[in-house]
PDB file of C-alpha atoms and ligand atoms in Angstrom:
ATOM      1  CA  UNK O   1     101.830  97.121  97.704  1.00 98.00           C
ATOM      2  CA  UNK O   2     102.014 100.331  99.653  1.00 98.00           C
ATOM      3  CA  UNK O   3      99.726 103.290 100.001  1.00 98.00           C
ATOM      4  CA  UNK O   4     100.291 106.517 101.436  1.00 98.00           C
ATOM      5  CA  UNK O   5      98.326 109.851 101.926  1.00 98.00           C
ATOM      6  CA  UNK O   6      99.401 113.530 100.934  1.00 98.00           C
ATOM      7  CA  UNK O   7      97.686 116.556 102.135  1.00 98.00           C
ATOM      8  CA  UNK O   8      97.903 118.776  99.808  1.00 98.00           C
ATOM      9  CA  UNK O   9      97.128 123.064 100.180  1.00 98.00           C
ATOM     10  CA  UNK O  10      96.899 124.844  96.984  1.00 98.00           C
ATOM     11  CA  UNK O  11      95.569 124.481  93.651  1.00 98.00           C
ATOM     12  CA  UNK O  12      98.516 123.248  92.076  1.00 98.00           C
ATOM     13  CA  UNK O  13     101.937 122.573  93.574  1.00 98.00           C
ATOM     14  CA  UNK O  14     104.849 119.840  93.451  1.00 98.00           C
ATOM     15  CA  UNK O  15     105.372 117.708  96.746  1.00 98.00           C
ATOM     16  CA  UNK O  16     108.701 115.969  97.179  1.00 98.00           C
ATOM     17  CA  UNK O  17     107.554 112.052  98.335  1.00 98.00           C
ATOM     18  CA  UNK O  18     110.860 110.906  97.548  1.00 98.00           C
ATOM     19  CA  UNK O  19     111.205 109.952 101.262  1.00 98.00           C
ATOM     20  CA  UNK O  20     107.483 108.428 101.891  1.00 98.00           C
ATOM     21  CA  UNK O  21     109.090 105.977  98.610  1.00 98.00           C
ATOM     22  CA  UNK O  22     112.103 104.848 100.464  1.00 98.00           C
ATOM     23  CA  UNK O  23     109.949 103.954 103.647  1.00 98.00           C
ATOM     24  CA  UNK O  24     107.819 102.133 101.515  1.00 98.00           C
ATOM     25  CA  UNK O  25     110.107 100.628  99.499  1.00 98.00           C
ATOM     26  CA  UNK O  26     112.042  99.118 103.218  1.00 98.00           C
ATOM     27  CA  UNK O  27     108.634  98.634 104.577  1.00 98.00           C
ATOM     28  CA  UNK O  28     108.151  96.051 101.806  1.00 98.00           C
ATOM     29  CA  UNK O  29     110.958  94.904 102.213  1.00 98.00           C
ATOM     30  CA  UNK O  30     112.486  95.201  98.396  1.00 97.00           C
ATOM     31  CA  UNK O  31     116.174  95.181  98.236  1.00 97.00           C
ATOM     32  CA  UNK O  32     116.846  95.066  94.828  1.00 98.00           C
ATOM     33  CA  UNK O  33     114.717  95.367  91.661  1.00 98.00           C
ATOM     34  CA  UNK O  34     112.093  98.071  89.894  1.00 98.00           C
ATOM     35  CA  UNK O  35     109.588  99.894  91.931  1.00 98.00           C
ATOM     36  CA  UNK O  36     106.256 101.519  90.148  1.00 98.00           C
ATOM     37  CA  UNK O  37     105.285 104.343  91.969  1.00 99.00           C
ATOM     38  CA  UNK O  38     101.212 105.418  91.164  1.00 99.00           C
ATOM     39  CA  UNK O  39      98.746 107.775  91.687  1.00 98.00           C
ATOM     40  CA  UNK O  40      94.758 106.762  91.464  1.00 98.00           C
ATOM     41  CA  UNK O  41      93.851 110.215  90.807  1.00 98.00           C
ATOM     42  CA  UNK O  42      92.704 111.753  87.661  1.00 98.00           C
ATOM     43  CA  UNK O  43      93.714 115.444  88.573  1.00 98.00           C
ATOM     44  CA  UNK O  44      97.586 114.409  89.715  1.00 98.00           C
ATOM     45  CA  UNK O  45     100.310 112.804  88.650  1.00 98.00           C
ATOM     46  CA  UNK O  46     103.891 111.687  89.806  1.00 98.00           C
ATOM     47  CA  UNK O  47     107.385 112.859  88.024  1.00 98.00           C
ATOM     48  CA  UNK O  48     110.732 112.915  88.571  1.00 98.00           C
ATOM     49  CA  UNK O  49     112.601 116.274  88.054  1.00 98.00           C
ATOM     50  CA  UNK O  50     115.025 118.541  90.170  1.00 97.00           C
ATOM     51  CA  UNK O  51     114.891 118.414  94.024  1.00 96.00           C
ATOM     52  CA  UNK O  52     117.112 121.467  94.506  1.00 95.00           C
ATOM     53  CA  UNK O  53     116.052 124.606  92.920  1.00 96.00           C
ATOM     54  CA  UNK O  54     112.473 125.102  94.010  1.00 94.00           C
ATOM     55  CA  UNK O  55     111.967 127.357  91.091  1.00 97.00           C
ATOM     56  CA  UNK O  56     111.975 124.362  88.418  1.00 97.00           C
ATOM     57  CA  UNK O  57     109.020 122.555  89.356  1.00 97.00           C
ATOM     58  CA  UNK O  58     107.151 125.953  89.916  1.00 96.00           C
ATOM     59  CA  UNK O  59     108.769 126.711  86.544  1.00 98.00           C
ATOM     60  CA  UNK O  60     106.851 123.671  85.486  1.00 98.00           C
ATOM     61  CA  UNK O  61     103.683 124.187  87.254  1.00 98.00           C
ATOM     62  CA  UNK O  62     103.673 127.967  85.777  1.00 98.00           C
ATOM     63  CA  UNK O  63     104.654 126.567  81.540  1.00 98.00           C
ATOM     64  CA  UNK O  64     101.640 123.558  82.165  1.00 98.00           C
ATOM     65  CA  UNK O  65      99.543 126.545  83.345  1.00 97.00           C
ATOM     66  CA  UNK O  66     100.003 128.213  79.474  1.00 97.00           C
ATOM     67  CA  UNK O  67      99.637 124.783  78.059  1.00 97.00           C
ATOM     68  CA  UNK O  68      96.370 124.129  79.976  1.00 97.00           C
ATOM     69  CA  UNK O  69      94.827 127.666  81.306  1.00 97.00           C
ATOM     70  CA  UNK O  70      92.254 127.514  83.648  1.00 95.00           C
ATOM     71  CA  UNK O  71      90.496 130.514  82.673  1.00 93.00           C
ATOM     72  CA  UNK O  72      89.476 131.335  78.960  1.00 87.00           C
ATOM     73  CA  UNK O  73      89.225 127.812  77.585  1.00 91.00           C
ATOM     74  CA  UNK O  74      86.113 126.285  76.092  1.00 94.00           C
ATOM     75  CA  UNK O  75      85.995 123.124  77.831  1.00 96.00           C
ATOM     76  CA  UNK O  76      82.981 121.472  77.831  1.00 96.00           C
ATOM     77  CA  UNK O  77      83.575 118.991  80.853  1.00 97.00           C
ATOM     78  CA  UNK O  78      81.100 119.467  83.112  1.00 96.00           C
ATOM     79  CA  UNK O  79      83.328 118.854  86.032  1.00 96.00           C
ATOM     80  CA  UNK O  80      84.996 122.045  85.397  1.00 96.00           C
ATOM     81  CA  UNK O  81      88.132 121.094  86.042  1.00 97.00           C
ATOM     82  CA  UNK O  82      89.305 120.041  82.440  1.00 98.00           C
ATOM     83  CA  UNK O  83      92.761 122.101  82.806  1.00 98.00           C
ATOM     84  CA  UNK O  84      93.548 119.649  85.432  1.00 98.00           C
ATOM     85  CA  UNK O  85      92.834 116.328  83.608  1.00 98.00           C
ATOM     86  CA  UNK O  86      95.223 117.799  80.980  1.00 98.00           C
ATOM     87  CA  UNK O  87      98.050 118.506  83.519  1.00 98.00           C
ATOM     88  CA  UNK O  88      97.813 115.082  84.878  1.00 98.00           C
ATOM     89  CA  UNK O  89      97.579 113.519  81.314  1.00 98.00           C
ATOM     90  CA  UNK O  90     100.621 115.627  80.361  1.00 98.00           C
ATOM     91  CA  UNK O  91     102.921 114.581  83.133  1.00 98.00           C
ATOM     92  CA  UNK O  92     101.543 111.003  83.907  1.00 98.00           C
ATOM     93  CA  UNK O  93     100.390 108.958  87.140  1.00 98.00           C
ATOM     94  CA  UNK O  94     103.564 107.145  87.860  1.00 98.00           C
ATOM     95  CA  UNK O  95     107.142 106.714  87.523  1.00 98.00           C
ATOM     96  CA  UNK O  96     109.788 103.996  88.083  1.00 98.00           C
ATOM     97  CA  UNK O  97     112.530 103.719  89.931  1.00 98.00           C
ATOM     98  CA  UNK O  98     115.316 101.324  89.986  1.00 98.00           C
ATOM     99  CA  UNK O  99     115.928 100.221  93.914  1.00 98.00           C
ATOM    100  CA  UNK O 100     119.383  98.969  94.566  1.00 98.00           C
ATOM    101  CA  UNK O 101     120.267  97.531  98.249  1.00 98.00           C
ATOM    102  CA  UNK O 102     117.465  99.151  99.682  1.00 98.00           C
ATOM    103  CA  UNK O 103     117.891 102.576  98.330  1.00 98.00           C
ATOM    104  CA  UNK O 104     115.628 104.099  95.224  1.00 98.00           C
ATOM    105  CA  UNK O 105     118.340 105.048  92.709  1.00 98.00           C
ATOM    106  CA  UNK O 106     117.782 108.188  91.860  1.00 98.00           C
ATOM    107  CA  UNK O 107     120.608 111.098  90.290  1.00 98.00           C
ATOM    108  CA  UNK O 108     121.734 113.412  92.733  1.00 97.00           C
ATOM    109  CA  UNK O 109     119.333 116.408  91.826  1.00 97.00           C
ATOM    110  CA  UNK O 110     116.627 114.272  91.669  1.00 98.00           C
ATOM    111  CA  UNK O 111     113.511 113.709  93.738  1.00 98.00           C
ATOM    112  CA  UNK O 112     110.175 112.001  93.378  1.00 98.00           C
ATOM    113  CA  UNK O 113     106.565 114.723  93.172  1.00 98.00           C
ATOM    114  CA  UNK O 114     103.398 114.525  93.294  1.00 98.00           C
ATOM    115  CA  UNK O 115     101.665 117.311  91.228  1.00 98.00           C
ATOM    116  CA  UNK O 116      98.638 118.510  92.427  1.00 98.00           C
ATOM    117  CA  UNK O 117      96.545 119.735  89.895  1.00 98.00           C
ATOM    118  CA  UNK O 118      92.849 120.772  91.559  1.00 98.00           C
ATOM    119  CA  UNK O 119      93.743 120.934  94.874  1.00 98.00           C
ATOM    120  CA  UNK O 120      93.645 120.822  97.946  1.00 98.00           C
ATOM    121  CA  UNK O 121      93.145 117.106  98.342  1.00 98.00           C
ATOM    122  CA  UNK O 122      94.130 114.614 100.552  1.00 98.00           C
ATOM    123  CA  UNK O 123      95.774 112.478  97.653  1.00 98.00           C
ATOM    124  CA  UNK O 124      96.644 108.246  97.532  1.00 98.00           C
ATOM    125  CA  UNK O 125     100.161 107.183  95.954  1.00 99.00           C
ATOM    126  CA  UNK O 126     100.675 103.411  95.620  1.00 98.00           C
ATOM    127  CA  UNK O 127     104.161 101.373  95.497  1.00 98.00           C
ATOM    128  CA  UNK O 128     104.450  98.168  94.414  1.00 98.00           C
TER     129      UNK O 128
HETATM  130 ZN1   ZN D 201      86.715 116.382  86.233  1.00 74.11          ZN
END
């Protein structure tokens, strides 16, 4: 397994890590097969969606906002930060990618995020 770190700088926001996963995924070595790629974070997630149009995942970021407001919801979590644990439930903390020689096989508009949700945080992804 490999871990990596992302800084994070807002409250919510979509980070491309599709590169940090191909380092890790030569660093350990795999050449062919399925990697899992994980967050151990209850207020992120991981997803796969468009790499090109910056718009889409703020697209995204702005619908899960309406789905889970942070303002003018009863939550009861004493944490506060209930809209967060929704987002992250919502999207999900990993995704897998098929790896062919070396490479994560991914479709040409397509990159690998992690979602901050309650941010900033310096944030852990795992790849095994
Ligand atoms: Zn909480």
């Amino acid at each position: 397994m490999r871990s990596f770190g992302v800084q994070t700088s807002t409250r919510s926001q979509c980070i491309n890590i599709t590169d940090q996963v191909q380092e890790a995924v030569q660093a350990l070595g795999i050449t062919d097969g399925v990697i899992t790629v994980f967050t151990p974070h209850t207020t992120c997630a991981v997803t796969i969606n468009e790499n090109a149009d910056p718009d889409v995942v703020g697209d995204i970021l702005m619908q899960l906002e309406a789905l889970a407001p942070w303002e003018n919801a009863a939550y009861k979590h004493a944490g506060g930060n209930t809209a967060a644990h929704m987002k992250a439930s919502l999207v999900g903390s990993s995704v897998q990618v098929i790896v062919t020689s070396g490479n994560l096989q991914l479709g040409m508009w397509q990159g690998i995020f992690l979602c901050e949700f309650d941010g900033p945080r310096i944030r852990h992804v795992w790849v095994q």
